[in-house]
């Protein structure tokens, strides 16, 4: 990249950080837990989120979702079946969500009524990691079908995430998933990450993930 | 994006297109077939390429590969086992390959000796689609574990590709892959794409893909 582009990109990120800080303060003020889900396309974010939202409804946790995609509102349609409020953000080819898109798409929602807001980012292991969306918890997802070394090949995302969710564990045997190698790869780039192993097919790990996302408040825990 | 960034980005793409046109002329001059492989992280590009290179060696087709990753040279190490020449391009966090990186990493190679050059792009379904690398054939890969609607959710890549490779077909039953739905999604964004169904585990489709990539020359076919 040329020096001018690096400089302009820096400006975009600084502006995004400011907007994200505003969102974070707003979320803390109304006491809603916000998570930002990032993974490759096809890791199973939507399938997992569908189950998580349905489970939240069953447990009386008030949850909502914003879902980002380059095109189509397929994901929002799938998620709406859970009964939770869902809005689609169509990025029209942009490869990640930015804080201003979150702000715009929250308008009209009563955040005070929510316990949990999940933001499903565009499927991309690289670009979303630079953009803070004001979340409490960044979640990196990794399916057992993707290969155990993804965390070390895409260190920026896995390093900047609080939670690593392993998906599709029901397929682990079929794809000869090397669990130890994958956990070692996560630990190599982020020894502090909380790892949750899940399957949208069997429901494994869903309640653990829901507990973690609806109660964890790192911005409060960081206070002295 | 601000107008200034859009303008600068346009300049970067125009410069890339010029460099790519130069590479394309160079490749045509020495009669090497070049393909640019793009997919999500975890689609199985490297596993398939490992098999393709080994099969090329067996069949006396002289092949080489350039592989892009944000970090690590894991992929180059895997591919080098085939006996074919392989070079890693580490993008240090950049989410796609650009034509200038290809030019730099070819230096010292005798392209005249090659029949086939495969460029494995960084795992990303969005950003690489804007960057021409001088390839004859753009290959979009989609694994059966990723979901049938990826082509319509990431239309820019699938629309701009000549070949769509379905990977991991050995897992189709385990993941309840809806083949008809996937082929319809491909046809919806790119009715002219050639679809090849493969499995790196069983070897299915590898020879068909090798035939296609080592003989197809769209830039010559386009001549009147």
PDB file of N, CA and C in Angstrom, chain A residues 24 33-40 43-45 48-49 52 116-125 128-129 131-142 156-167 186 190 193-198 205 208-210 212-214 216 218:
ATOM      1  N   UNK A  24     -19.949   1.280  22.869  1.00  0.00           N
ATOM      2  CA  UNK A  24     -19.643   0.483  24.070  1.00  0.00           C
ATOM      3  C   UNK A  24     -20.215   1.159  25.316  1.00  0.00           C
ATOM      4  N   UNK A  33     -25.374  -7.165  26.941  1.00  0.00           N
ATOM      5  CA  UNK A  33     -24.095  -7.812  26.610  1.00  0.00           C
ATOM      6  C   UNK A  33     -24.017  -7.962  25.099  1.00  0.00           C
ATOM      7  N   UNK A  34     -22.902  -7.548  24.526  1.00  0.00           N
ATOM      8  CA  UNK A  34     -22.778  -7.548  23.068  1.00  0.00           C
ATOM      9  C   UNK A  34     -21.581  -8.398  22.637  1.00  0.00           C
ATOM     10  N   UNK A  35     -21.825  -9.299  21.697  1.00  0.00           N
ATOM     11  CA  UNK A  35     -20.715 -10.090  21.163  1.00  0.00           C
ATOM     12  C   UNK A  35     -20.635  -9.937  19.647  1.00  0.00           C
ATOM     13  N   UNK A  36     -19.430  -9.985  19.137  1.00  0.00           N
ATOM     14  CA  UNK A  36     -19.126  -9.797  17.716  1.00  0.00           C
ATOM     15  C   UNK A  36     -18.542 -11.108  17.201  1.00  0.00           C
ATOM     16  N   UNK A  37     -19.302 -11.801  16.365  1.00  0.00           N
ATOM     17  CA  UNK A  37     -18.912 -13.136  15.900  1.00  0.00           C
ATOM     18  C   UNK A  37     -18.206 -13.060  14.554  1.00  0.00           C
ATOM     19  N   UNK A  38     -16.995 -13.574  14.514  1.00  0.00           N
ATOM     20  CA  UNK A  38     -16.184 -13.509  13.299  1.00  0.00           C
ATOM     21  C   UNK A  38     -15.681 -14.907  12.935  1.00  0.00           C
ATOM     22  N   UNK A  39     -15.781 -15.260  11.682  1.00  0.00           N
ATOM     23  CA  UNK A  39     -15.226 -16.539  11.216  1.00  0.00           C
ATOM     24  C   UNK A  39     -15.160 -16.533   9.704  1.00  0.00           C
ATOM     25  N   UNK A  40     -14.603 -17.604   9.162  1.00  0.00           N
ATOM     26  CA  UNK A  40     -14.685 -17.860   7.716  1.00  0.00           C
ATOM     27  C   UNK A  40     -16.135 -17.980   7.303  1.00  0.00           C
ATOM     28  N   UNK A  43     -18.342 -21.498   8.472  1.00  0.00           N
ATOM     29  CA  UNK A  43     -17.964 -22.085   9.755  1.00  0.00           C
ATOM     30  C   UNK A  43     -19.208 -22.511  10.541  1.00  0.00           C
ATOM     31  N   UNK A  44     -20.347 -21.947  10.160  1.00  0.00           N
ATOM     32  CA  UNK A  44     -21.573 -22.321  10.855  1.00  0.00           C
ATOM     33  C   UNK A  44     -22.033 -21.303  11.887  1.00  0.00           C
ATOM     34  N   UNK A  45     -21.665 -20.039  11.685  1.00  0.00           N
ATOM     35  CA  UNK A  45     -22.103 -18.979  12.601  1.00  0.00           C
ATOM     36  C   UNK A  45     -23.627 -18.927  12.672  1.00  0.00           C
ATOM     37  N   UNK A  48     -25.385 -21.905  14.399  1.00  0.00           N
ATOM     38  CA  UNK A  48     -25.170 -21.861  15.845  1.00  0.00           C
ATOM     39  C   UNK A  48     -26.003 -20.750  16.476  1.00  0.00           C
ATOM     40  N   UNK A  49     -26.041 -19.627  15.796  1.00  0.00           N
ATOM     41  CA  UNK A  49     -26.773 -18.476  16.320  1.00  0.00           C
ATOM     42  C   UNK A  49     -28.281 -18.754  16.336  1.00  0.00           C
ATOM     43  N   UNK A  52     -28.791 -20.723  19.388  1.00  0.00           N
ATOM     44  CA  UNK A  52     -28.543 -19.906  20.578  1.00  0.00           C
ATOM     45  C   UNK A  52     -29.719 -18.974  20.850  1.00  0.00           C
ATOM     46  N   UNK A 116     -29.041  -9.470  25.634  1.00  0.00           N
ATOM     47  CA  UNK A 116     -27.941  -9.965  24.803  1.00  0.00           C
ATOM     48  C   UNK A 116     -28.126  -9.517  23.360  1.00  0.00           C
ATOM     49  N   UNK A 117     -27.078  -8.971  22.777  1.00  0.00           N
ATOM     50  CA  UNK A 117     -27.093  -8.626  21.352  1.00  0.00           C
ATOM     51  C   UNK A 117     -25.916  -9.332  20.683  1.00  0.00           C
ATOM     52  N   UNK A 118     -26.227 -10.127  19.665  1.00  0.00           N
ATOM     53  CA  UNK A 118     -25.167 -10.811  18.930  1.00  0.00           C
ATOM     54  C   UNK A 118     -25.024 -10.158  17.553  1.00  0.00           C
ATOM     55  N   UNK A 119     -23.800  -9.793  17.219  1.00  0.00           N
ATOM     56  CA  UNK A 119     -23.518  -9.239  15.892  1.00  0.00           C
ATOM     57  C   UNK A 119     -22.764 -10.303  15.104  1.00  0.00           C
ATOM     58  N   UNK A 120     -23.390 -10.790  14.047  1.00  0.00           N
ATOM     59  CA  UNK A 120     -22.730 -11.778  13.190  1.00  0.00           C
ATOM     60  C   UNK A 120     -22.040 -11.029  12.064  1.00  0.00           C
ATOM     61  N   UNK A 121     -20.720 -11.037  12.072  1.00  0.00           N
ATOM     62  CA  UNK A 121     -19.956 -10.284  11.084  1.00  0.00           C
ATOM     63  C   UNK A 121     -20.000 -10.979   9.710  1.00  0.00           C
ATOM     64  N   UNK A 122     -19.541 -10.295   8.686  1.00  0.00           N
ATOM     65  CA  UNK A 122     -19.370 -10.895   7.360  1.00  0.00           C
ATOM     66  C   UNK A 122     -18.346 -12.033   7.484  1.00  0.00           C
ATOM     67  N   UNK A 123     -18.567 -13.117   6.759  1.00  0.00           N
ATOM     68  CA  UNK A 123     -17.628 -14.238   6.801  1.00  0.00           C
ATOM     69  C   UNK A 123     -16.287 -13.860   6.219  1.00  0.00           C
ATOM     70  N   UNK A 124     -15.277 -13.742   7.096  1.00  0.00           N
ATOM     71  CA  UNK A 124     -13.964 -13.262   6.658  1.00  0.00           C
ATOM     72  C   UNK A 124     -13.045 -13.354   7.869  1.00  0.00           C
ATOM     73  N   UNK A 125     -11.916 -14.031   7.718  1.00  0.00           N
ATOM     74  CA  UNK A 125     -11.008 -14.204   8.865  1.00  0.00           C
ATOM     75  C   UNK A 125      -9.992 -13.082   8.987  1.00  0.00           C
ATOM     76  N   UNK A 128     -12.349  -8.190   9.350  1.00  0.00           N
ATOM     77  CA  UNK A 128     -13.130  -7.738  10.506  1.00  0.00           C
ATOM     78  C   UNK A 128     -12.290  -7.525  11.762  1.00  0.00           C
ATOM     79  N   UNK A 129     -11.120  -8.159  11.841  1.00  0.00           N
ATOM     80  CA  UNK A 129     -10.360  -8.066  13.087  1.00  0.00           C
ATOM     81  C   UNK A 129      -9.850  -6.665  13.378  1.00  0.00           C
ATOM     82  N   UNK A 131     -11.682  -3.925  13.023  1.00  0.00           N
ATOM     83  CA  UNK A 131     -12.794  -3.011  13.283  1.00  0.00           C
ATOM     84  C   UNK A 131     -13.542  -3.350  14.576  1.00  0.00           C
ATOM     85  N   UNK A 132     -13.321  -2.558  15.586  1.00  0.00           N
ATOM     86  CA  UNK A 132     -14.041  -2.652  16.851  1.00  0.00           C
ATOM     87  C   UNK A 132     -15.494  -2.247  16.603  1.00  0.00           C
ATOM     88  N   UNK A 133     -16.443  -3.052  17.079  1.00  0.00           N
ATOM     89  CA  UNK A 133     -17.857  -2.704  16.915  1.00  0.00           C
ATOM     90  C   UNK A 133     -18.501  -2.308  18.245  1.00  0.00           C
ATOM     91  N   UNK A 134     -17.673  -2.082  19.259  1.00  0.00           N
ATOM     92  CA  UNK A 134     -18.212  -1.716  20.564  1.00  0.00           C
ATOM     93  C   UNK A 134     -18.614  -2.919  21.399  1.00  0.00           C
ATOM     94  N   UNK A 135     -18.220  -4.110  20.930  1.00  0.00           N
ATOM     95  CA  UNK A 135     -18.617  -5.342  21.615  1.00  0.00           C
ATOM     96  C   UNK A 135     -17.914  -5.499  22.968  1.00  0.00           C
ATOM     97  N   UNK A 136     -18.577  -6.253  23.877  1.00  0.00           N
ATOM     98  CA  UNK A 136     -17.919  -6.686  25.109  1.00  0.00           C
ATOM     99  C   UNK A 136     -16.973  -7.838  24.821  1.00  0.00           C
ATOM    100  N   UNK A 137     -17.444  -8.730  23.946  1.00  0.00           N
ATOM    101  CA  UNK A 137     -16.736  -9.978  23.713  1.00  0.00           C
ATOM    102  C   UNK A 137     -16.580 -10.203  22.215  1.00  0.00           C
ATOM    103  N   UNK A 138     -15.375 -10.402  21.782  1.00  0.00           N
ATOM    104  CA  UNK A 138     -15.172 -10.813  20.387  1.00  0.00           C
ATOM    105  C   UNK A 138     -15.051 -12.339  20.339  1.00  0.00           C
ATOM    106  N   UNK A 139     -15.820 -12.931  19.449  1.00  0.00           N
ATOM    107  CA  UNK A 139     -15.874 -14.385  19.344  1.00  0.00           C
ATOM    108  C   UNK A 139     -15.309 -14.808  17.988  1.00  0.00           C
ATOM    109  N   UNK A 140     -14.250 -15.606  18.006  1.00  0.00           N
ATOM    110  CA  UNK A 140     -13.732 -16.184  16.759  1.00  0.00           C
ATOM    111  C   UNK A 140     -14.237 -17.608  16.671  1.00  0.00           C
ATOM    112  N   UNK A 141     -14.811 -17.967  15.546  1.00  0.00           N
ATOM    113  CA  UNK A 141     -15.325 -19.329  15.387  1.00  0.00           C
ATOM    114  C   UNK A 141     -14.468 -20.098  14.389  1.00  0.00           C
ATOM    115  N   UNK A 142     -14.357 -21.392  14.642  1.00  0.00           N
ATOM    116  CA  UNK A 142     -13.494 -22.264  13.845  1.00  0.00           C
ATOM    117  C   UNK A 142     -14.177 -23.609  13.756  1.00  0.00           C
ATOM    118  N   UNK A 156      -4.166 -12.436  13.646  1.00  0.00           N
ATOM    119  CA  UNK A 156      -4.713 -11.152  14.097  1.00  0.00           C
ATOM    120  C   UNK A 156      -6.100 -11.350  14.712  1.00  0.00           C
ATOM    121  N   UNK A 157      -6.965 -12.124  14.046  1.00  0.00           N
ATOM    122  CA  UNK A 157      -8.298 -12.357  14.586  1.00  0.00           C
ATOM    123  C   UNK A 157      -8.249 -13.148  15.882  1.00  0.00           C
ATOM    124  N   UNK A 158      -7.525 -14.270  15.872  1.00  0.00           N
ATOM    125  CA  UNK A 158      -7.562 -15.136  17.045  1.00  0.00           C
ATOM    126  C   UNK A 158      -6.880 -14.478  18.243  1.00  0.00           C
ATOM    127  N   UNK A 159      -5.890 -13.657  17.974  1.00  0.00           N
ATOM    128  CA  UNK A 159      -5.220 -12.934  19.055  1.00  0.00           C
ATOM    129  C   UNK A 159      -6.152 -11.891  19.687  1.00  0.00           C
ATOM    130  N   UNK A 160      -7.001 -11.285  18.868  1.00  0.00           N
ATOM    131  CA  UNK A 160      -7.842 -10.186  19.370  1.00  0.00           C
ATOM    132  C   UNK A 160      -9.192 -10.671  19.909  1.00  0.00           C
ATOM    133  N   UNK A 161      -9.414 -11.969  19.936  1.00  0.00           N
ATOM    134  CA  UNK A 161     -10.711 -12.501  20.384  1.00  0.00           C
ATOM    135  C   UNK A 161     -10.654 -12.930  21.851  1.00  0.00           C
ATOM    136  N   UNK A 162     -11.804 -12.818  22.531  1.00  0.00           N
ATOM    137  CA  UNK A 162     -11.904 -13.243  23.921  1.00  0.00           C
ATOM    138  C   UNK A 162     -12.310 -14.711  24.019  1.00  0.00           C
ATOM    139  N   UNK A 163     -13.142 -15.123  23.054  1.00  0.00           N
ATOM    140  CA  UNK A 163     -13.703 -16.477  23.080  1.00  0.00           C
ATOM    141  C   UNK A 163     -13.433 -17.136  21.725  1.00  0.00           C
ATOM    142  N   UNK A 164     -13.003 -18.372  21.748  1.00  0.00           N
ATOM    143  CA  UNK A 164     -12.883 -19.152  20.511  1.00  0.00           C
ATOM    144  C   UNK A 164     -13.917 -20.271  20.565  1.00  0.00           C
ATOM    145  N   UNK A 165     -14.826 -20.279  19.591  1.00  0.00           N
ATOM    146  CA  UNK A 165     -15.860 -21.307  19.544  1.00  0.00           C
ATOM    147  C   UNK A 165     -15.506 -22.308  18.451  1.00  0.00           C
ATOM    148  N   UNK A 166     -15.364 -23.554  18.849  1.00  0.00           N
ATOM    149  CA  UNK A 166     -15.165 -24.623  17.872  1.00  0.00           C
ATOM    150  C   UNK A 166     -16.553 -25.108  17.464  1.00  0.00           C
ATOM    151  N   UNK A 167     -16.822 -25.170  16.161  1.00  0.00           N
ATOM    152  CA  UNK A 167     -18.148 -25.575  15.680  1.00  0.00           C
ATOM    153  C   UNK A 167     -18.084 -26.926  14.966  1.00  0.00           C
ATOM    154  N   UNK A 186      -4.576 -22.424  19.114  1.00  0.00           N
ATOM    155  CA  UNK A 186      -5.255 -21.302  19.779  1.00  0.00           C
ATOM    156  C   UNK A 186      -4.356 -20.741  20.882  1.00  0.00           C
ATOM    157  N   UNK A 190      -3.166 -17.010  21.477  1.00  0.00           N
ATOM    158  CA  UNK A 190      -3.993 -16.356  22.490  1.00  0.00           C
ATOM    159  C   UNK A 190      -4.204 -17.261  23.701  1.00  0.00           C
ATOM    160  N   UNK A 193      -7.594 -17.005  25.745  1.00  0.00           N
ATOM    161  CA  UNK A 193      -8.914 -17.216  25.144  1.00  0.00           C
ATOM    162  C   UNK A 193      -9.683 -18.315  25.879  1.00  0.00           C
ATOM    163  N   UNK A 194     -10.984 -18.107  26.025  1.00  0.00           N
ATOM    164  CA  UNK A 194     -11.871 -19.158  26.528  1.00  0.00           C
ATOM    165  C   UNK A 194     -12.351 -19.960  25.330  1.00  0.00           C
ATOM    166  N   UNK A 195     -12.181 -21.265  25.371  1.00  0.00           N
ATOM    167  CA  UNK A 195     -12.584 -22.110  24.237  1.00  0.00           C
ATOM    168  C   UNK A 195     -13.883 -22.839  24.589  1.00  0.00           C
ATOM    169  N   UNK A 196     -14.853 -22.766  23.674  1.00  0.00           N
ATOM    170  CA  UNK A 196     -16.120 -23.482  23.854  1.00  0.00           C
ATOM    171  C   UNK A 196     -16.324 -24.388  22.651  1.00  0.00           C
ATOM    172  N   UNK A 197     -16.545 -25.669  22.889  1.00  0.00           N
ATOM    173  CA  UNK A 197     -16.716 -26.626  21.787  1.00  0.00           C
ATOM    174  C   UNK A 197     -18.207 -26.902  21.593  1.00  0.00           C
ATOM    175  N   UNK A 198     -18.673 -26.739  20.364  1.00  0.00           N
ATOM    176  CA  UNK A 198     -20.118 -26.781  20.119  1.00  0.00           C
ATOM    177  C   UNK A 198     -20.484 -27.630  18.888  1.00  0.00           C
ATOM    178  N   UNK A 205     -22.703 -27.686  23.899  1.00  0.00           N
ATOM    179  CA  UNK A 205     -22.005 -26.422  24.141  1.00  0.00           C
ATOM    180  C   UNK A 205     -22.864 -25.175  24.054  1.00  0.00           C
ATOM    181  N   UNK A 208     -23.547 -23.528  27.479  1.00  0.00           N
ATOM    182  CA  UNK A 208     -22.300 -22.937  27.998  1.00  0.00           C
ATOM    183  C   UNK A 208     -22.016 -21.607  27.305  1.00  0.00           C
ATOM    184  N   UNK A 209     -22.197 -21.603  25.993  1.00  0.00           N
ATOM    185  CA  UNK A 209     -21.918 -20.380  25.229  1.00  0.00           C
ATOM    186  C   UNK A 209     -22.899 -19.271  25.610  1.00  0.00           C
ATOM    187  N   UNK A 210     -24.163 -19.650  25.762  1.00  0.00           N
ATOM    188  CA  UNK A 210     -25.173 -18.668  26.139  1.00  0.00           C
ATOM    189  C   UNK A 210     -24.869 -18.080  27.524  1.00  0.00           C
ATOM    190  N   UNK A 212     -21.953 -17.830  28.931  1.00  0.00           N
ATOM    191  CA  UNK A 212     -20.740 -17.018  28.813  1.00  0.00           C
ATOM    192  C   UNK A 212     -21.050 -15.655  28.199  1.00  0.00           C
ATOM    193  N   UNK A 213     -21.839 -15.663  27.123  1.00  0.00           N
ATOM    194  CA  UNK A 213     -22.076 -14.410  26.402  1.00  0.00           C
ATOM    195  C   UNK A 213     -23.078 -13.511  27.118  1.00  0.00           C
ATOM    196  N   UNK A 214     -23.993 -14.115  27.874  1.00  0.00           N
ATOM    197  CA  UNK A 214     -25.017 -13.276  28.496  1.00  0.00           C
ATOM    198  C   UNK A 214     -24.619 -12.795  29.884  1.00  0.00           C
ATOM    199  N   UNK A 216     -20.892 -12.481  30.788  1.00  0.00           N
ATOM    200  CA  UNK A 216     -19.518 -11.982  30.817  1.00  0.00           C
ATOM    201  C   UNK A 216     -19.472 -10.487  30.503  1.00  0.00           C
ATOM    202  N   UNK A 218     -16.391  -8.115  30.324  1.00  0.00           N
ATOM    203  CA  UNK A 218     -14.958  -7.800  30.503  1.00  0.00           C
ATOM    204  C   UNK A 218     -14.725  -6.325  30.847  1.00  0.00           C
TER     205      UNK A 218
END
